[in-house]
CSV table of C-alpha atoms in Angstrom, one decimal:
chain,number,residue,atom,x,y,z
A,3,MET,CA,0.0,0.0,0.0
A,4,ALA,CA,2.9,2.3,0.8
A,5,GLU,CA,4.4,1.7,-2.6
A,6,CYS,CA,1.1,2.5,-4.3
A,7,GLU,CA,0.8,5.8,-2.4
A,8,LEU,CA,4.4,6.7,-3.1
A,9,GLY,CA,3.7,6.1,-6.8
A,10,GLU,CA,0.8,8.4,-6.7
A,11,LEU,CA,2.8,11.1,-5.0
A,12,SER,CA,5.6,10.8,-7.6
A,13,LYS,CA,3.1,11.7,-10.3
A,14,LYS,CA,2.4,15.1,-8.7
A,15,ALA,CA,5.3,16.9,-10.3
A,16,SER,CA,3.0,19.6,-11.6
A,17,SER,CA,1.1,20.1,-8.3
A,18,PRO,CA,0.9,23.7,-7.0
A,19,SER,CA,3.1,24.9,-4.2
A,20,PHE,CA,1.6,24.9,-0.7
A,21,ILE,CA,4.5,25.8,1.5
A,22,PHE,CA,5.0,29.6,1.3
A,23,LYS,CA,6.9,32.4,2.9
A,24,ALA,CA,4.7,34.7,4.9
A,25,PRO,CA,3.7,37.9,3.0
A,26,ARG,CA,5.9,41.0,3.8
A,27,GLU,CA,2.9,42.9,5.1
A,28,LEU,CA,2.0,40.3,7.7
A,29,ARG,CA,5.7,40.0,8.7
A,30,ARG,CA,5.8,43.7,9.2
A,31,VAL,CA,3.2,43.6,12.0
A,32,ASN,CA,5.0,40.8,13.9
A,33,GLU,CA,8.2,39.5,12.5
A,34,SER,CA,8.8,37.1,15.3
A,35,ALA,CA,5.5,35.2,14.8
A,36,PHE,CA,6.9,33.6,11.6
A,37,GLU,CA,10.5,33.0,12.8
A,38,PRO,CA,11.6,29.7,14.4
A,39,GLN,CA,12.6,29.9,18.1
A,40,ILE,CA,14.8,26.8,18.4
A,41,ILE,CA,14.9,24.6,15.3
A,42,SER,CA,15.0,25.0,11.5
A,43,ILE,CA,12.7,22.6,9.6
A,44,GLY,CA,12.8,22.9,5.8
A,45,PRO,CA,14.9,25.1,3.5
A,46,TYR,CA,13.6,28.5,4.5
A,47,HIS,CA,15.6,29.1,7.7
A,48,PRO,CA,18.9,27.2,7.5
A,49,GLY,CA,22.1,28.4,9.1
A,50,LYS,CA,20.7,31.0,11.6
A,51,PRO,CA,23.0,31.2,14.7
A,52,HIS,CA,20.3,30.7,17.3
A,53,LEU,CA,19.1,27.5,15.6
A,54,GLU,CA,22.5,25.8,15.4
A,55,ALA,CA,22.1,24.0,18.8
A,56,MET,CA,19.4,21.8,17.4
A,57,GLU,CA,21.4,20.7,14.4
A,58,SER,CA,23.4,18.4,16.6
A,59,GLN,CA,20.2,16.9,17.8
A,60,LYS,CA,19.2,16.2,14.2
A,61,LEU,CA,22.5,14.5,13.5
A,62,HIS,CA,22.0,12.4,16.7
A,63,TYR,CA,18.6,11.2,15.4
A,64,LEU,CA,20.2,10.5,12.0
A,65,ASP,CA,22.8,8.2,13.6
A,66,SER,CA,20.1,6.4,15.5
A,67,THR,CA,18.3,5.9,12.2
A,68,ARG,CA,21.4,4.2,10.7
A,69,GLN,CA,21.2,1.6,13.6
A,70,GLN,CA,17.6,0.7,12.8
A,71,PRO,CA,16.8,-2.4,10.7
A,72,GLU,CA,15.4,-0.4,7.8
A,73,GLY,CA,18.4,1.8,7.8
A,74,LEU,CA,18.9,5.2,6.2
A,75,GLU,CA,18.8,3.9,2.6
A,76,LEU,CA,15.0,3.2,2.8
A,77,TYR,CA,14.3,6.8,3.8
A,78,ILE,CA,16.5,8.1,1.0
A,79,ASP,CA,14.7,5.9,-1.5
A,80,VAL,CA,11.3,7.2,-0.3
A,81,TYR,CA,12.5,10.8,-0.8
A,82,MET,CA,13.8,10.1,-4.3
A,83,SER,CA,10.4,8.7,-5.1
A,84,ILE,CA,8.7,11.9,-4.2
A,85,GLU,CA,11.5,14.3,-4.8
A,86,GLN,CA,9.8,16.3,-7.5
A,87,PHE,CA,6.6,16.6,-5.5
A,88,VAL,CA,8.6,17.9,-2.5
A,89,TRP,CA,10.5,20.4,-4.6
A,90,ASP,CA,7.3,21.7,-6.1
A,91,SER,CA,5.7,22.0,-2.7
A,92,TYR,CA,7.9,25.0,-1.9
A,93,ALA,CA,7.0,28.3,-3.5
A,94,GLU,CA,10.5,29.7,-3.2
A,95,HIS,CA,13.9,28.0,-3.3
A,96,ASP,CA,16.7,30.0,-1.6
A,97,LEU,CA,19.2,27.2,-2.3
A,98,LYS,CA,20.3,26.9,-5.9
A,99,LYS,CA,21.5,23.3,-5.7
A,100,ARG,CA,18.8,20.7,-5.7
A,101,ASP,CA,21.0,18.1,-3.9
A,102,GLU,CA,21.6,20.5,-1.1
A,103,PHE,CA,17.8,21.0,-0.8
A,104,GLY,CA,17.3,17.2,-0.7
A,105,ALA,CA,19.9,16.8,2.1
A,106,ILE,CA,18.0,19.3,4.2
A,107,ILE,CA,14.6,17.7,3.6
A,108,VAL,CA,15.8,14.2,4.3
A,109,LEU,CA,17.6,15.3,7.6
A,110,ASP,CA,14.6,17.3,8.8
A,111,GLY,CA,12.1,14.6,7.7
A,112,LEU,CA,14.0,12.0,9.6
A,113,PHE,CA,14.1,14.2,12.7
A,114,VAL,CA,10.4,14.7,12.7
A,115,VAL,CA,9.7,10.9,12.2
A,116,GLN,CA,12.0,10.0,15.1
A,117,LEU,CA,10.5,12.7,17.2
A,118,PHE,CA,7.0,11.5,16.7
A,119,ARG,CA,8.1,7.9,17.3
A,120,LYS,CA,9.6,8.8,20.6
A,121,VAL,CA,6.6,10.9,21.7
A,122,MET,CA,4.3,7.9,21.1
A,123,ASP,CA,6.7,5.2,22.5
A,124,PRO,CA,8.7,6.2,25.6
A,125,LYS,CA,10.8,3.0,25.2
A,126,LEU,CA,12.5,4.5,22.2
A,127,ARG,CA,13.8,7.5,24.1
A,128,GLU,CA,17.4,7.6,25.1
A,129,GLU,CA,18.6,8.7,28.5
A,130,ASN,CA,20.7,11.5,27.0
A,131,ASP,CA,18.0,12.8,24.7
A,132,ALA,CA,18.0,16.5,25.5
A,133,LEU,CA,14.5,17.1,24.1
A,134,PHE,CA,12.8,14.8,26.5
A,135,LYS,CA,14.9,15.9,29.5
A,136,GLN,CA,13.7,19.4,29.0
A,137,ASN,CA,9.9,19.6,28.4
A,138,LEU,CA,10.2,23.3,27.6
A,139,ASN,CA,12.4,22.6,24.6
A,140,LEU,CA,10.0,19.9,23.3
A,141,SER,CA,7.1,22.3,23.6
A,142,ILE,CA,9.0,25.0,21.6
A,143,VAL,CA,9.9,22.4,18.9
A,144,ALA,CA,6.3,21.4,18.7
A,145,GLU,CA,5.3,25.1,18.2
A,146,ASP,CA,8.1,25.6,15.6
A,147,LEU,CA,6.9,22.7,13.5
A,148,LEU,CA,3.6,24.6,12.9
A,149,LEU,CA,5.1,27.7,11.4
A,150,LEU,CA,3.9,28.6,7.9
A,151,GLU,CA,7.5,28.7,6.5
A,152,LYS,CA,8.8,25.7,8.5
A,153,SER,CA,6.7,22.8,7.6
A,154,THR,CA,8.3,20.2,5.3
A,155,SER,CA,6.0,18.0,3.3
A,156,PHE,CA,8.5,15.1,3.5
A,157,SER,CA,8.2,15.0,7.2
A,158,LYS,CA,4.5,14.3,6.9
A,159,GLU,CA,4.9,11.8,4.1
A,160,ALA,CA,7.6,10.0,6.1
A,161,LEU,CA,5.3,10.0,9.1
A,162,ILE,CA,2.6,8.3,7.1
A,163,PHE,CA,4.8,5.7,5.5
A,164,PHE,CA,7.2,4.8,8.3
A,165,SER,CA,5.9,5.6,11.8
A,166,GLU,CA,3.0,3.0,11.6
A,167,THR,CA,0.9,5.4,13.5
A,168,GLU,CA,-2.8,5.8,13.8
A,169,PRO,CA,-3.7,9.4,12.7
A,170,ARG,CA,-5.3,10.1,16.0
A,171,GLN,CA,-2.0,9.6,17.8
A,172,ILE,CA,-0.4,12.5,16.1
A,173,GLY,CA,-2.3,14.7,18.5
A,174,MET,CA,-0.1,13.4,21.3
A,175,LEU,CA,2.5,16.0,20.4
A,176,TYR,CA,0.0,18.8,20.7
A,177,GLU,CA,-1.8,18.3,24.0
A,178,ASP,CA,-3.8,21.1,25.7
A,179,ASP,CA,-0.7,22.7,27.2
A,180,LEU,CA,0.8,23.2,23.7
A,181,ILE,CA,-2.2,24.1,21.6
A,182,PRO,CA,-5.1,24.5,24.0
A,183,MET,CA,-7.6,25.5,21.3
A,184,LEU,CA,-6.9,22.6,19.0
A,185,TYR,CA,-10.0,20.6,17.9
A,186,LYS,CA,-8.8,17.0,18.4
A,187,GLU,CA,-11.8,14.6,18.2
A,188,GLU,CA,-10.6,13.2,14.9
A,189,ILE,CA,-7.2,13.6,13.3
A,190,ILE,CA,-7.3,13.4,9.5
A,191,ILE,CA,-4.2,13.4,7.3
A,192,ARG,CA,-4.2,14.5,3.7
A,193,ASN,CA,-1.2,13.9,1.4
A,194,ASP,CA,-1.1,17.4,-0.1
A,195,GLU,CA,-0.4,19.6,2.9
A,196,HIS,CA,2.1,20.2,5.7
A,197,LEU,CA,1.7,20.0,9.4
A,198,LEU,CA,0.2,23.5,9.7
A,199,GLY,CA,-2.5,22.5,7.2
A,200,LEU,CA,-3.1,19.3,9.3
A,201,VAL,CA,-3.8,21.4,12.4
A,202,HIS,CA,-6.0,23.8,10.4
A,203,ASP,CA,-8.1,21.1,8.9
A,204,ASN,CA,-8.5,19.3,12.2
A,205,TRP,CA,-9.3,22.5,14.1
A,206,ILE,CA,-12.5,22.8,12.1
A,207,PRO,CA,-15.0,20.0,12.7
A,208,ARG,CA,-16.4,18.0,9.8
A,209,GLN,CA,-19.8,17.6,11.4
A,210,PRO,CA,-22.1,20.2,13.0
A,211,GLN,CA,-22.5,19.9,16.7
A,212,PRO,CA,-25.7,17.8,17.5
A,213,LYS,CA,-26.5,19.6,20.8
A,214,SER,CA,-27.0,23.0,19.2
A,215,ALA,CA,-30.4,23.7,17.8
A,216,PRO,CA,-30.6,26.0,14.8
A,217,PHE,CA,-32.0,29.5,15.2
A,218,HIS,CA,-33.4,30.9,11.9
A,219,ILE,CA,-33.9,34.5,11.1
A,220,ILE,CA,-35.1,36.4,8.0
A,221,GLU,CA,-33.5,39.7,7.0
A,222,THR,CA,-36.1,42.0,5.6
A,223,SER,CA,-33.6,44.0,3.6
A,224,GLY,CA,-33.3,41.3,1.0
A,225,LEU,CA,-30.8,38.9,2.7
A,226,GLU,CA,-31.8,35.3,2.4
A,227,GLU,CA,-32.8,33.2,5.3
A,228,THR,CA,-29.7,32.5,7.5
A,229,ASN,CA,-28.8,30.6,10.6
A,230,SER,CA,-27.4,32.3,13.7
A,231,GLN,CA,-25.6,29.2,14.7
A,232,THR,CA,-23.3,29.0,11.6
A,233,SER,CA,-22.4,25.5,10.5
A,234,LEU,CA,-18.8,25.1,9.5
A,235,SER,CA,-19.3,21.8,7.7
A,236,LYS,CA,-22.2,23.2,5.8
A,237,LYS,CA,-20.1,26.1,4.6
A,238,ARG,CA,-17.5,23.8,3.3
A,239,GLN,CA,-20.1,21.7,1.4
A,240,GLN,CA,-21.5,24.9,-0.1
A,241,ALA,CA,-18.1,26.2,-1.1
A,242,GLU,CA,-17.2,22.9,-2.8
A,243,GLY,CA,-20.6,22.7,-4.6
A,244,ASN,CA,-21.0,26.2,-5.8
A,245,ARG,CA,-18.9,25.6,-8.9
A,246,LYS,CA,-21.0,22.6,-9.9
A,247,LYS,CA,-24.4,24.2,-9.3
A,248,SER,CA,-26.3,25.8,-12.2
A,249,PRO,CA,-26.9,29.6,-12.1
A,250,VAL,CA,-29.7,30.7,-9.8
A,251,ARG,CA,-31.9,33.8,-9.8
A,252,LYS,CA,-29.9,36.8,-8.8
A,253,VAL,CA,-31.2,38.6,-5.7
A,254,LYS,CA,-30.2,42.2,-5.0
A,255,ARG,CA,-28.8,42.1,-1.5
A,256,ARG,CA,-27.4,44.6,0.9
A,257,VAL,CA,-24.0,43.4,2.1
A,258,PRO,CA,-23.9,43.8,5.9
A,259,ARG,CA,-21.2,45.8,7.6
A,260,LEU,CA,-18.4,43.8,9.2
A,261,VAL,CA,-18.8,45.7,12.4
A,262,ILE,CA,-20.4,45.2,15.8
A,263,ARG,CA,-20.0,47.1,19.0
A,264,SER,CA,-17.4,46.2,21.6
A,265,ALA,CA,-18.2,43.9,24.5
A,266,THR,CA,-18.8,46.6,27.0
A,267,GLU,CA,-21.0,48.6,24.6
A,268,LEU,CA,-23.0,45.5,23.8
A,269,SER,CA,-23.4,44.8,27.6
A,270,GLU,CA,-24.7,48.4,28.0
A,271,ARG,CA,-27.4,47.6,25.4
A,272,GLY,CA,-28.6,44.5,27.2
A,273,ILE,CA,-26.6,41.8,25.4
A,274,LYS,CA,-25.1,39.1,27.7
A,275,PHE,CA,-22.2,36.8,27.2
A,276,ARG,CA,-22.2,33.1,28.1
A,277,LYS,CA,-19.4,30.6,27.6
A,278,ILE,CA,-20.4,27.2,26.1
A,279,SER,CA,-18.7,23.9,26.1
A,280,GLU,CA,-17.9,23.4,22.5
A,281,CYS,CA,-15.2,21.3,20.9
A,282,CYS,CA,-14.9,23.9,18.1
A,283,LEU,CA,-13.8,27.4,18.9
A,284,PHE,CA,-15.7,28.9,16.0
A,285,ASN,CA,-19.3,27.7,16.9
A,286,ILE,CA,-20.6,31.0,18.1
A,287,GLN,CA,-24.4,31.5,18.6
A,288,PHE,CA,-26.7,34.5,19.2
A,289,LYS,CA,-30.1,33.9,20.6
A,290,ARG,CA,-32.5,36.0,22.7
A,291,GLY,CA,-30.0,38.7,23.4
A,292,ILE,CA,-27.3,36.3,24.5
A,293,LEU,CA,-24.0,35.6,22.7
A,294,TYR,CA,-22.8,32.0,23.3
A,295,ILE,CA,-19.1,31.8,22.8
A,296,PRO,CA,-16.7,28.9,23.4
A,297,THR,CA,-13.8,29.7,25.7
A,298,LEU,CA,-10.6,31.1,24.1
A,299,ILE,CA,-7.4,30.3,26.1
A,300,VAL,CA,-4.9,33.1,25.5
A,301,ASP,CA,-1.3,32.2,26.3
A,302,HIS,CA,2.2,33.0,25.1
A,303,ASP,CA,1.7,31.2,21.8
A,304,THR,CA,-1.8,32.3,20.8
A,305,ASP,CA,-0.6,35.3,18.7
A,306,ARG,CA,1.9,33.2,16.9
A,307,MET,CA,-0.5,30.4,16.2
A,308,PHE,CA,-3.3,32.7,14.9
A,309,ARG,CA,-0.9,34.6,12.6
A,310,ASN,CA,0.4,31.5,10.9
A,311,LEU,CA,-3.1,30.1,10.4
A,312,ILE,CA,-4.3,33.4,9.1
A,313,ALA,CA,-1.3,33.5,6.7
A,314,TYR,CA,-2.1,30.0,5.7
A,315,GLU,CA,-5.7,30.9,4.9
A,316,GLN,CA,-4.5,33.9,2.8
A,317,PHE,CA,-2.9,31.3,0.4
A,318,LYS,CA,-5.7,28.7,0.6
A,319,HIS,CA,-8.5,30.9,-0.7
A,320,ASP,CA,-11.2,28.3,-0.1
A,321,ILE,CA,-11.9,29.0,3.6
A,322,SER,CA,-11.4,31.9,5.9
A,323,ILE,CA,-12.8,30.8,9.3
A,324,VAL,CA,-9.7,31.8,11.3
A,325,MET,CA,-9.6,35.2,9.7
A,326,ASP,CA,-13.3,35.7,10.3
A,327,TYR,CA,-13.0,34.6,13.9
A,328,ALA,CA,-10.1,37.1,14.4
A,329,LYS,CA,-12.4,39.8,13.0
A,330,PHE,CA,-15.1,38.9,15.4
A,331,LEU,CA,-12.7,39.1,18.3
A,332,ASP,CA,-11.4,42.5,17.0
A,333,CYS,CA,-14.9,43.9,17.1
A,334,LEU,CA,-15.6,42.6,20.6
A,335,ILE,CA,-12.4,43.8,22.1
A,336,ASN,CA,-11.2,47.4,21.9
A,337,TYR,CA,-9.8,48.0,25.4
A,338,ALA,CA,-8.7,46.2,28.5
A,339,ASN,CA,-12.2,46.5,30.1
A,340,ASP,CA,-13.6,44.5,27.2
A,341,VAL,CA,-11.2,41.7,27.9
A,342,ALA,CA,-12.0,42.0,31.6
A,343,LEU,CA,-15.7,41.6,30.9
A,344,LEU,CA,-15.2,38.5,28.7
A,345,CYS,CA,-12.9,37.0,31.3
A,346,ASP,CA,-15.5,37.5,34.0
A,347,CYS,CA,-18.0,35.7,31.7
A,348,GLY,CA,-15.6,32.8,31.0
A,349,VAL,CA,-15.4,33.6,27.3
A,350,ILE,CA,-11.6,34.3,27.6
A,351,GLU,CA,-9.1,32.6,29.9
A,352,ASN,CA,-6.1,34.9,30.1
A,353,ARG,CA,-2.9,33.1,30.7
A,354,GLN,CA,-0.8,35.7,28.9
A,355,GLY,CA,-0.6,38.7,31.2
A,356,SER,CA,-2.5,41.9,31.5
A,357,ASN,CA,-5.9,42.5,29.9
A,358,GLU,CA,-4.3,45.4,28.0
A,359,ASP,CA,-1.8,43.1,26.4
A,360,VAL,CA,-4.5,40.7,25.3
A,361,ALA,CA,-6.5,43.6,23.8
A,362,LYS,CA,-3.5,44.9,21.8
A,363,MET,CA,-2.7,41.4,20.5
A,364,ILE,CA,-6.3,40.9,19.3
A,365,ASN,CA,-6.5,44.3,17.7
A,366,LYS,CA,-3.4,43.6,15.5
A,367,LEU,CA,-4.4,40.2,14.2
A,368,ASN,CA,-6.3,41.5,11.2
A,369,GLU,CA,-3.8,44.1,10.1
A,370,TYR,CA,-3.1,43.7,6.3
A,371,VAL,CA,-5.6,40.8,6.1
A,372,TYR,CA,-8.1,40.8,3.3
A,373,LEU,CA,-11.6,39.7,4.3
A,374,CYS,CA,-14.4,38.9,1.8
A,375,THR,CA,-17.5,40.7,3.0
A,376,GLU,CA,-20.0,38.6,1.1
A,377,ASN,CA,-18.6,35.3,2.5
A,378,PHE,CA,-18.0,36.5,6.0
A,379,HIS,CA,-18.7,33.6,8.3
A,380,TYR,CA,-20.4,35.6,11.1
A,381,SER,CA,-22.6,37.8,9.0
A,382,PRO,CA,-25.8,36.3,10.3
A,383,ILE,CA,-24.7,36.9,13.9
A,384,PHE,CA,-23.6,40.5,13.1
A,385,ILE,CA,-26.9,41.2,11.5
A,386,GLU,CA,-28.9,40.0,14.5
A,387,VAL,CA,-26.6,41.7,17.1
A,388,ASN,CA,-26.8,45.0,15.2
A,389,ARG,CA,-30.6,44.6,14.9
A,390,HIS,CA,-30.9,44.0,18.6
A,391,CYS,CA,-28.8,47.1,19.4
A,392,GLY,CA,-30.9,49.2,17.0
A,393,ARG,CA,-34.2,48.5,18.7
A,394,GLN,CA,-35.0,51.7,20.6
A,395,LEU,CA,-37.4,50.0,23.0
A,396,THR,CA,-34.6,47.6,24.0
A,397,LEU,CA,-32.2,50.5,24.6
A,398,TRP,CA,-34.8,52.4,26.7
A,399,THR,CA,-35.5,49.3,28.8
A,400,VAL,CA,-31.8,48.7,29.5
A,401,LYS,CA,-31.3,52.3,30.5
A,402,LEU,CA,-34.3,52.3,32.8
A,403,ARG,CA,-33.1,49.1,34.4
A,404,GLN,CA,-29.6,50.4,34.9
A,405,LYS,CA,-30.8,53.8,36.2
A,406,TYR,CA,-33.6,52.8,38.6
A,407,PHE,CA,-33.3,49.1,39.2
A,408,ASN,CA,-29.6,48.4,39.2
A,409,VAL,CA,-29.6,48.2,43.1
A,410,PRO,CA,-28.9,45.0,45.0
A,411,TRP,CA,-32.1,43.4,46.5
A,412,SER,CA,-30.6,43.4,50.0
A,413,TRP,CA,-30.4,47.1,49.9
A,414,VAL,CA,-33.9,47.4,48.5
A,415,LEU,CA,-35.4,45.3,51.2
A,416,ALA,CA,-33.4,47.1,53.9
A,417,SER,CA,-34.6,50.5,52.6
A,418,ILE,CA,-38.3,49.3,52.5
A,419,SER,CA,-38.0,47.9,56.1
A,420,ALA,CA,-36.4,51.1,57.4
A,421,ALA,CA,-39.1,53.2,55.7
A,422,THR,CA,-41.9,51.0,57.1
A,423,LEU,CA,-40.4,51.2,60.6
A,424,LEU,CA,-40.2,55.0,60.4
A,425,LEU,CA,-43.9,55.1,59.3
A,426,ILE,CA,-45.0,53.0,62.2
A,427,LEU,CA,-43.1,55.1,64.7
A,428,SER,CA,-44.5,58.3,63.2
A,429,PHE,CA,-48.0,56.8,63.5
A,430,LEU,CA,-47.5,55.8,67.1
A,431,GLN,CA,-46.1,59.2,68.0
A,432,THR,CA,-49.2,60.8,66.5
A,433,ILE,CA,-51.5,58.6,68.5
A,434,PHE,CA,-49.7,59.3,71.8
A,435,SER,CA,-49.8,63.0,71.1
A,436,ALA,CA,-53.5,62.9,70.5
A,437,LEU,CA,-54.1,60.9,73.7
A,438,SER,CA,-52.1,63.4,75.7
A,439,TYR,CA,-54.1,66.3,74.3
A,440,PHE,CA,-57.5,64.7,75.2
A,441,ASN,CA,-56.3,63.9,78.7
A,442,GLN,CA,-55.3,67.5,79.3
A,443,SER,CA,-58.7,68.7,77.9
A,444,ALA,CA,-60.6,66.4,80.2
A,445,ARG,CA,-59.0,67.9,83.3
């Protein structure tokens, strides 16, 4: 079976590139988000001084490969079978010599294969293996493997053909402490993408969540019937089927603005926020004045992860869910008090630092990012939220409640009790005064 799959891959000489360098504009916002921290994987970042320490670790894994029954020759044969496919996978080639490119790919691919094997089978780990002695280094390596510019297609192909691993086990390298927002119910591997694409595809569920009931609305301005609980799998099916469908009757539509108010402003207008237990981070719902949002864990690697996934979607062109989600967050969060409100509601779990730092990070995610207004994933929710805020009666009700009824009930009851007591005392004083007057008159 492996030979058959290798044969199919070898025929993909004309396949388009899918491992790119990050666009200059995105790099300008945060250069470090696309730079490796500890290890160079692939041909885009070789020879940088701060990455040299891990090169000896690669050579150590190479030596251990020579001692295995299959030996190094089998891996080289596999690479030669898919050499053209791997070469075409990269959009740019900094190295002029093809054999030098191949040496880098084989060495890095072997490292990734051995790394995954040792993660899944502790018996294969050597006592002097620095990666497993220092969990911090292993965590950073796992993060570096997911950079847009660092993934090597051969590493994934080799993983498929040699590690004899069930796809679900690949998630062992990316547990909650490494990528806390990764959707991991089912790990699916495709032969035409790198590890970042693997994470992207498995972050988005293939099936809609069964526990969530749809909430339909009709936009009177000409928008077709939509669903406030947007279904990611349905969007994928529609995107894939649009090209095959026959032309339909054109409807003049008003494209909704990609703007909603911040979290604190929405709260002032009566909208509440509730966290929901969802496997998918993107399943956001709005119903009866409440925004239901899965918890986003913000830590030291959140900005890096989002930026690489957004850059990946800029090249993919067929789906933009991460970009749309970043836009949704950018609308909700303007200042630190917006983050504080969402943290209090459980929508955000801040492991990064101050609320102000989180707000600044979110606000920069969509800089130099192109969003398609007509295909914006959260348009139905934005329409309903803006409609809710535009209802004058709702605004008056909220202001009335906040001005006159925003007092704790304990204070209300205490005030009523005190007023009642004063009224009784005043009544008794009046009675005693009257009795005293009549007694004096009788004398």
